[in-house]
Coordinates of C-alpha atoms (C1' of nucleotides) in Angstrom, one line a residue:
Chain T
M639 CA 0.0 0.0 0.0
T640 CA 1.5 3.3 1.2
E641 CA 0.8 4.6 -2.2
A642 CA -2.7 3.6 -3.3
A643 CA -4.1 2.9 0.1
G644 CA -2.6 6.2 1.4
D645 CA -4.3 8.1 -1.3
A646 CA -7.5 6.3 -0.6
R647 CA -7.3 7.2 3.0
E648 CA -6.7 10.8 2.1
A649 CA -9.7 10.7 -0.1
T650 CA -12.1 9.3 2.5
R651 CA -10.7 11.8 5.0
A652 CA -11.5 14.6 2.6
R653 CA -14.9 13.1 2.0
I654 CA -15.6 13.1 5.7
E655 CA -14.3 16.6 6.1
A656 CA -16.5 17.9 3.3
A657 CA -19.6 16.1 4.6
A658 CA -18.9 17.4 8.2
L659 CA -18.5 21.0 7.1
E660 CA -21.7 20.9 5.1
L661 CA -23.8 19.4 7.8
F662 CA -22.3 21.6 10.5
T663 CA -23.0 24.8 8.6
G664 CA -26.5 23.7 7.7
R665 CA -27.5 23.0 11.4
D666 CA -26.0 23.6 14.8
F667 CA -22.8 21.7 15.4
E668 CA -24.2 19.9 18.5
T669 CA -27.4 18.7 16.8
V670 CA -25.5 16.9 14.1
T671 CA -24.5 13.4 15.3
A672 CA -21.3 11.6 14.3
D673 CA -23.6 8.9 12.8
E674 CA -25.0 11.4 10.4
V675 CA -21.7 12.7 9.3
A676 CA -20.5 9.1 8.8
D677 CA -23.6 8.3 6.8
A678 CA -23.2 11.4 4.6
A679 CA -19.6 10.5 4.0
G680 CA -20.5 6.9 3.2
I681 CA -18.5 5.3 5.9
S682 CA -19.2 3.8 9.3
R683 CA -19.3 5.7 12.6
R684 CA -16.3 3.8 13.8
T685 CA -14.3 4.8 10.7
F686 CA -15.2 8.4 11.3
F687 CA -13.5 8.2 14.7
R688 CA -10.5 6.6 13.1
H689 CA -9.9 9.6 10.9
F690 CA -10.9 12.2 13.5
A691 CA -10.4 11.8 17.2
T692 CA -13.2 14.1 17.9
K693 CA -16.3 15.4 16.1
A694 CA -14.8 18.9 16.4
D695 CA -11.5 17.7 14.8
A696 CA -13.4 17.3 11.5
V697 CA -13.7 21.0 11.2
W698 CA -10.0 21.8 11.6
G699 CA -8.3 20.4 8.5
D700 CA -4.7 19.3 9.2
F701 CA -4.0 21.9 11.9
H702 CA -0.8 20.2 13.0
A703 CA 0.7 21.0 9.6
H704 CA -0.4 24.5 10.1
V705 CA 1.5 24.7 13.4
V706 CA 4.6 23.1 12.0
R707 CA 4.6 25.6 9.1
L708 CA 4.2 28.5 11.6
E709 CA 7.1 27.2 13.5
E710 CA 9.3 27.1 10.4
L711 CA 8.2 30.6 9.4
L712 CA 9.2 31.9 12.8
A713 CA 12.5 30.1 12.7
G714 CA 13.2 31.7 9.3
T715 CA 12.5 35.3 10.3
D716 CA 15.1 38.0 10.3
D717 CA 16.6 38.8 13.7
A718 CA 16.9 42.4 12.7
Q719 CA 13.1 42.7 12.7
P720 CA 11.3 43.5 15.9
V721 CA 9.9 40.4 17.6
L722 CA 6.2 41.3 17.3
A723 CA 6.7 42.2 13.6
S724 CA 8.2 38.7 13.0
I725 CA 5.3 37.0 14.7
C726 CA 2.8 39.2 12.7
A727 CA 4.6 38.3 9.4
A728 CA 4.5 34.6 10.3
Y729 CA 0.8 34.8 11.1
V730 CA 0.1 36.6 7.9
E731 CA 2.1 34.2 5.8
V732 CA 0.7 31.0 7.4
N733 CA -2.8 32.4 6.7
D734 CA -2.0 33.4 3.1
Y735 CA -4.6 31.3 1.3
A736 CA -5.3 31.3 -2.4
A737 CA -8.4 33.3 -3.4
E738 CA -10.3 30.1 -4.3
D739 CA -9.7 28.7 -0.8
L740 CA -11.0 31.7 1.0
P741 CA -14.7 30.6 1.1
L742 CA -13.6 27.3 2.7
L743 CA -11.5 29.2 5.3
R744 CA -14.4 31.5 6.0
Q745 CA -16.7 28.5 6.5
R746 CA -14.3 26.9 8.9
M747 CA -13.5 30.0 10.9
R748 CA -17.1 31.0 11.2
L749 CA -17.8 27.6 12.7
I750 CA -14.8 27.7 15.0
L751 CA -15.5 31.2 16.3
T752 CA -19.2 30.9 16.5
E753 CA -20.1 27.4 17.8
P754 CA -19.6 27.2 21.6
A755 CA -18.5 23.6 21.5
L756 CA -15.9 24.4 18.8
Q757 CA -14.7 27.5 20.7
A758 CA -14.1 25.3 23.7
H759 CA -12.2 22.8 21.6
S760 CA -10.1 25.5 20.0
Q761 CA -8.3 26.3 23.3
V762 CA -6.6 22.9 23.1
R763 CA -5.5 23.6 19.5
Y764 CA -4.3 27.1 20.3
A765 CA -2.1 25.7 23.1
D766 CA 0.2 24.3 20.4
V767 CA 0.4 27.6 18.7
D768 CA 1.2 29.4 21.9
R769 CA 4.0 27.0 22.7
V770 CA 5.6 27.6 19.3
V771 CA 5.3 31.4 19.5
A772 CA 6.6 31.5 23.1
E773 CA 9.6 29.5 22.1
H774 CA 10.3 31.9 19.3
V775 CA 10.1 34.9 21.7
A776 CA 12.3 33.1 24.2
R777 CA 14.9 32.4 21.6
R778 CA 14.9 36.1 20.6
T779 CA 15.0 37.5 24.2
G780 CA 17.0 34.8 25.9
D781 CA 14.2 34.3 28.4
D782 CA 12.9 31.0 29.6
P783 CA 10.0 30.0 27.3
H784 CA 7.9 29.4 30.4
S785 CA 8.4 32.8 31.9
L786 CA 5.9 35.6 31.8
V787 CA 6.9 37.7 28.8
P788 CA 7.2 34.9 26.2
R789 CA 4.0 33.3 27.4
L790 CA 2.2 36.7 27.5
V791 CA 3.4 37.6 24.0
A792 CA 2.3 34.3 22.7
T793 CA -1.2 34.5 24.1
A794 CA -1.6 38.2 23.4
T795 CA -0.6 37.8 19.8
R796 CA -2.9 34.9 19.4
A797 CA -5.6 37.0 20.8
A798 CA -4.7 39.6 18.2
A799 CA -4.9 37.0 15.4
T800 CA -8.2 35.6 16.6
T801 CA -9.7 39.1 16.8
A802 CA -8.4 39.9 13.4
F803 CA -10.1 36.7 12.1
E804 CA -13.4 37.8 13.7
T805 CA -13.4 41.2 12.1
W806 CA -12.3 39.7 8.8
L807 CA -15.3 37.4 9.0
I808 CA -17.7 40.3 9.6
G809 CA -16.2 42.8 7.1
E810 CA -15.0 42.7 3.6
G811 CA -11.3 43.6 3.9
S812 CA -8.3 41.3 3.6
L813 CA -7.2 39.1 6.4
A814 CA -3.6 40.4 6.2
E815 CA -4.9 43.9 6.6
D816 CA -6.8 43.0 9.7
L817 CA -3.9 41.1 11.2
H818 CA -1.6 44.1 10.7
T819 CA -4.2 46.4 12.3
A820 CA -4.5 44.2 15.3
F821 CA -0.7 43.7 15.7
D822 CA -0.1 47.4 15.3
Q823 CA -2.5 48.1 18.1
L824 CA -0.8 45.5 20.3
A825 CA 2.7 46.7 19.5
G826 CA 1.8 50.3 20.1
G827 CA 0.3 49.6 23.5
F828 CA -3.2 50.6 22.1
P829 CA -2.4 54.2 21.3
G830 CA -6.0 55.3 21.2
L831 CA -6.3 54.3 24.9
R832 CA -3.3 56.0 26.2
R833 CA -4.6 59.3 27.4
P834 CA -8.0 59.4 29.2
D835 CA -10.6 60.8 26.8
Chain F
M1291 CA -39.3 26.9 52.6
T1292 CA -37.2 29.3 50.5
E1293 CA -35.3 29.8 53.8
A1294 CA -34.5 26.4 55.2
A1295 CA -34.6 24.6 51.8
G1296 CA -32.6 27.3 50.1
D1297 CA -29.9 27.0 52.8
A1298 CA -30.0 23.2 52.4
R1299 CA -29.6 23.6 48.7
E1300 CA -26.6 25.8 49.2
A1301 CA -25.1 23.4 51.6
T1302 CA -25.4 20.4 49.3
R1303 CA -24.0 22.5 46.5
A1304 CA -21.0 23.4 48.7
R1305 CA -20.6 19.7 49.6
I1306 CA -20.5 18.7 46.0
E1307 CA -18.0 21.4 45.2
A1308 CA -15.7 20.4 48.0
A1309 CA -15.9 16.7 47.0
A1310 CA -15.3 17.5 43.4
L1311 CA -12.3 19.6 44.1
E1312 CA -10.8 17.0 46.3
L1313 CA -11.3 14.2 43.8
F1314 CA -10.1 16.2 40.8
T1315 CA -6.9 17.3 42.5
G1316 CA -6.2 13.7 43.7
R1317 CA -6.6 12.2 40.2
D1318 CA -6.9 13.4 36.7
F1319 CA -10.1 15.3 36.1
E1320 CA -11.2 13.0 33.3
T1321 CA -10.7 9.8 35.2
V1322 CA -13.0 10.9 38.0
T1323 CA -16.6 10.1 37.0
A1324 CA -19.6 12.1 38.0
D1325 CA -20.9 9.1 39.9
E1326 CA -17.8 9.2 42.1
V1327 CA -18.2 12.8 42.9
A1328 CA -21.9 12.3 43.6
D1329 CA -21.1 9.3 45.9
A1330 CA -18.4 11.3 47.7
A1331 CA -20.9 14.2 48.2
G1332 CA -23.6 11.8 49.4
I1333 CA -26.0 12.5 46.7
S1334 CA -27.2 10.8 43.5
R1335 CA -25.6 11.3 40.1
R1336 CA -28.8 13.0 38.9
T1337 CA -28.7 15.5 41.7
F1338 CA -25.2 16.4 40.9
F1339 CA -26.2 17.5 37.4
R1340 CA -29.1 19.5 38.9
H1341 CA -26.6 21.6 40.8
F1342 CA -23.9 21.8 38.1
A1343 CA -24.7 21.6 34.4
T1344 CA -21.3 20.1 33.7
K1345 CA -18.7 18.1 35.5
A1346 CA -16.4 21.1 34.8
D1347 CA -18.7 23.6 36.3
A1348 CA -18.2 22.1 39.8
V1349 CA -14.6 23.5 39.7
W1350 CA -15.7 27.1 39.0
G1351 CA -17.5 28.3 42.1
D1352 CA -20.1 30.9 41.3
F1353 CA -18.3 32.4 38.3
H1354 CA -21.3 34.4 37.2
A1355 CA -21.1 36.4 40.4
H1356 CA -17.5 37.0 39.6
V1357 CA -18.3 38.4 36.2
V1358 CA -21.0 40.6 37.6
R1359 CA -18.6 42.0 40.2
L1360 CA -16.0 42.7 37.5
E1361 CA -18.7 44.6 35.5
E1362 CA -19.6 46.7 38.5
L1363 CA -15.9 47.4 39.3
L1364 CA -15.3 48.5 35.7
A1365 CA -18.4 50.7 35.8
G1366 CA -17.1 52.4 38.9
T1367 CA -13.6 53.2 37.6
D1368 CA -12.4 56.8 37.3
D1369 CA -12.6 58.1 33.7
A1370 CA -9.5 60.1 34.3
Q1371 CA -7.5 56.8 34.5
P1372 CA -6.2 55.2 31.4
V1373 CA -8.4 52.5 30.1
L1374 CA -5.9 49.7 30.5
A1375 CA -5.1 50.8 34.1
S1376 CA -8.8 50.7 34.9
I1377 CA -9.1 47.2 33.6
C1378 CA -6.0 46.1 35.5
A1379 CA -7.4 47.6 38.7
A1380 CA -10.7 45.8 38.2
Y1381 CA -8.9 42.5 37.6
V1382 CA -6.8 43.0 40.7
E1383 CA -9.7 43.9 42.9
V1384 CA -12.0 41.1 41.7
N1385 CA -9.2 38.7 42.5
D1386 CA -8.3 40.2 45.8
Y1387 CA -9.0 37.1 48.0
A1388 CA -8.5 36.9 51.8
A1389 CA -5.3 35.1 52.7
E1390 CA -7.2 32.1 54.0
D1391 CA -9.0 31.7 50.6
L1392 CA -5.8 31.6 48.6
P1393 CA -5.1 27.9 48.9
L1394 CA -8.6 27.2 47.5
L1395 CA -8.0 29.7 44.7
R1396 CA -4.7 28.0 43.9
Q1397 CA -6.3 24.6 43.8
R1398 CA -9.0 25.8 41.5
M1399 CA -6.7 27.7 39.1
R1400 CA -4.2 24.9 39.0
L1401 CA -7.0 22.6 37.8
I1402 CA -8.4 25.1 35.3
L1403 CA -5.1 26.0 33.8
T1404 CA -3.7 22.5 33.8
E1405 CA -6.4 20.0 32.9
P1406 CA -7.0 20.0 29.2
A1407 CA -10.8 19.4 29.6
L1408 CA -11.1 22.3 31.9
Q1409 CA -8.9 24.5 29.8
A1410 CA -11.3 23.9 26.9
H1411 CA -14.3 24.6 29.1
S1412 CA -12.8 27.8 30.3
Q1413 CA -13.1 29.4 26.9
V1414 CA -16.8 29.5 27.2
R1415 CA -16.6 31.1 30.6
Y1416 CA -14.0 33.7 29.5
A1417 CA -16.4 34.8 26.7
D1418 CA -18.5 36.5 29.3
V1419 CA -15.5 38.2 30.8
D1420 CA -14.5 39.4 27.4
R1421 CA -17.9 40.8 26.6
V1422 CA -17.9 42.8 29.8
V1423 CA -14.5 44.2 29.3
A1424 CA -15.2 45.0 25.6
E1425 CA -18.3 46.9 26.6
H1426 CA -16.2 48.9 29.1
V1427 CA -13.6 49.8 26.5
A1428 CA -16.3 50.7 24.0
R1429 CA -17.9 53.0 26.6
R1430 CA -14.6 54.8 27.1
T1431 CA -13.6 55.1 23.5
G1432 CA -17.0 55.5 21.9
D1433 CA -16.4 52.6 19.6
D1434 CA -18.8 49.8 18.8
P1435 CA -18.2 47.0 21.4
H1436 CA -18.0 44.5 18.5
S1437 CA -15.3 46.4 16.7
L1438 CA -11.7 45.5 16.6
V1439 CA -10.1 47.6 19.4
P1440 CA -12.6 46.8 22.2
R1441 CA -12.6 43.1 21.3
L1442 CA -8.8 43.0 21.1
V1443 CA -8.3 44.9 24.3
A1444 CA -10.7 42.5 26.0
T1445 CA -9.0 39.3 24.8
A1446 CA -5.5 40.7 25.2
T1447 CA -6.1 41.8 28.8
R1448 CA -7.6 38.4 29.6
A1449 CA -4.6 36.8 28.1
A1450 CA -2.5 39.0 30.4
A1451 CA -4.6 38.0 33.4
T1452 CA -4.4 34.3 32.5
T1453 CA -0.6 34.5 32.1
A1454 CA -0.4 36.4 35.4
F1455 CA -2.3 33.5 37.0
E1456 CA 0.0 31.0 35.5
T1457 CA 3.2 32.7 36.8
W1458 CA 1.5 33.3 40.2
L1459 CA 0.8 29.5 40.4
I1460 CA 4.4 28.6 39.7
G1461 CA 6.1 31.3 41.8
E1462 CA 5.7 32.7 45.3
G1463 CA 4.8 36.3 44.6
S1464 CA 1.5 38.0 45.0
L1465 CA -1.2 37.8 42.3
A1466 CA -1.7 41.5 42.2
E1467 CA 2.0 41.9 41.5
D1468 CA 2.0 39.5 38.6
L1469 CA -1.2 41.1 37.2
H1470 CA 0.5 44.5 37.3
T1471 CA 3.6 43.1 35.6
A1472 CA 1.6 41.6 32.8
F1473 CA -0.5 44.7 32.3
D1474 CA 2.5 46.9 32.2
Q1475 CA 4.1 44.8 29.5
L1476 CA 0.9 45.0 27.5
A1477 CA 0.3 48.7 28.0
G1478 CA 3.9 49.5 27.1
G1479 CA 3.8 47.4 23.9
F1480 CA 6.3 45.0 25.4
P1481 CA 9.3 47.3 25.8
G1482 CA 11.8 44.6 26.0
L1483 CA 10.9 43.5 22.5
R1484 CA 11.0 46.8 20.8
R1485 CA 14.5 46.9 19.4
P1486 CA 16.0 43.9 17.8
D1487 CA 18.5 42.3 20.2
Chain X
dG1404 C1' 0.3 -18.9 -7.7
dG1405 C1' -0.2 -19.2 -2.8
dA1406 C1' 0.9 -17.9 1.9
dC1407 C1' 1.9 -14.0 4.6
dG1408 C1' 1.3 -9.5 6.5
dC1409 C1' -0.3 -4.9 6.8
dT1410 C1' -4.0 -1.6 6.6
dA1411 C1' -8.6 0.2 6.2
dT1412 C1' -12.9 -0.9 7.5
dG1413 C1' -17.3 -2.6 9.9
dG1414 C1' -19.8 -4.4 13.7
dC1415 C1' -20.4 -4.8 18.4
dA1416 C1' -20.2 -4.0 23.2
dC1417 C1' -19.0 -0.9 26.5
dC1418 C1' -18.1 3.4 29.3
dG1419 C1' -19.3 8.0 30.7
dA1420 C1' -21.6 12.7 30.2
dG1421 C1' -25.9 14.7 30.1
dT1422 C1' -31.1 14.8 29.9
dG1423 C1' -36.2 13.9 30.3
dT1424 C1' -39.6 11.7 33.1
dC1425 C1' -41.9 10.0 36.9
dA1426 C1' -42.5 8.9 41.5
dC1427 C1' -41.5 10.1 46.3
dC1428 C1' -40.8 12.8 50.4
dG1429 C1' -40.9 16.6 53.3
dG1430 C1' -42.3 20.9 55.0
dG1431 C1' -45.3 25.2 54.6
dC1432 C1' -50.1 26.5 54.3
dA1433 C1' -55.2 26.8 54.1
Chain K
dT1257 C1' -56.3 16.9 57.0
dG1258 C1' -55.4 17.7 52.4
dC1259 C1' -52.9 20.5 49.1
dC1260 C1' -48.8 22.5 46.9
dC1261 C1' -44.1 22.7 45.8
dG1262 C1' -39.1 22.2 45.7
dG1263 C1' -35.4 18.9 46.3
dT1264 C1' -34.4 14.3 45.4
dG1265 C1' -33.7 9.4 43.5
dA1266 C1' -34.4 6.0 40.1
dC1267 C1' -34.6 4.7 35.4
dA1268 C1' -34.2 4.9 30.6
dC1269 C1' -32.3 7.0 26.7
dT1270 C1' -29.1 9.7 23.5
dC1271 C1' -24.7 10.5 22.0
dG1272 C1' -19.5 11.0 22.0
dG1273 C1' -15.7 8.2 22.2
dT1274 C1' -13.0 3.5 22.7
dG1275 C1' -11.5 -1.4 22.7
dC1276 C1' -11.9 -5.7 20.5
dC1277 C1' -12.5 -8.9 16.9
dA1278 C1' -13.5 -10.3 12.3
dT1279 C1' -13.0 -9.4 7.4
dA1280 C1' -11.6 -7.7 2.9
dG1281 C1' -8.1 -5.7 -0.2
dC1282 C1' -3.5 -5.3 -1.7
dG1283 C1' 1.3 -5.7 -2.0
dT1284 C1' 5.4 -8.9 -1.0
dC1285 C1' 8.1 -12.7 -0.7
dC1286 C1' 8.9 -17.6 -1.3

DNA sequence: GGACGCTATGGCACCGAGTGTCACCGGGCA
DNA sequence: TGCCCGGTGACACTCGGTGCCATAGCGTCC
């Protein structure tokens, strides 16, 4: 196998993913049972859980690859660049989708940011992202990755990215633009809030 | 009733909470069944779920009251104060526990920040906090509470608070101190990261 | 070509979190 | 005494997730 069977596995995985996304956007995430997704994908319930550990996982494509790519991008950033700028650039690039993939991304992100069960699940996923970013910051500052500043920068920048995603979903602008806006606010210490009034 | 029975209800609720906390700290959260907690509290499994909608909820005391108090504190802040400072002050005050309650707080926070299932659950809880903070920021800046800056400030300050809690758990300092450190970093745009190197 | 092994899959039984329902008990109240 | 009502227990059921075993397809090696 490894060739044909591997492809077949990828194909069924993609079928499941497509079926799941369609059902979840049509109705509330929680009201769709794993059985229904399996039926729609033409496989058994048991097989569904062999491809995705969790019902929620079917919404996040191959998120691990995403994290790995982010890590590579961070490792490849220029040390002459400010740390926050390097993180922003990495976030922008890892989310640089082709125009034809944007509708799918919107669909996914809408689910993840809207459905409570998926919001909860996302925390576990984001922990990986935070770890990677914190390590990058620590590498740049010489701090322990578990100390306050690297951790804080990681969670704060992720907050910025998430907020950027939210405004991108609502509005019509580009994701890169919203990411830069959010990171600028963060890096500037929220200039609009500085002076009272 | 309403007097005697209400007290009794509070009492059983407290018993459940205590039993849950003890069991969850003794073993992994997920390996403790709701049946066990119910048995330890001397009630039935069904009654457990009448007091707490979720196994995870037994860890968070009356969190809603916490959020309400935070909202009041934010409403009562001085408008001459910078916005971030007012949020920091509110976070500090809402988490100003008596010395004798600190061990319990540590126990709770360790669970919430450590156990994956509770981490996931926390996202839903934090959404309330974010809403309250975003509304406060919007009131101060005149923005729409759903626009980027209020949302971003809310999630970023919560990230600061969470990180402060994490370092507080590990170290020996005071929580207020760690909160101020984190908020100072945030308000200053992470001064240590500004210039490369 | 046949035996072997690996992998994907299906079916089944099981556990645990929640939930709806009904029946019961106790205490306040007319 | 009889009624009402809130807290409780018992039971059955749904659904997410897992372990186990059996089977089918396909590639490999003798």
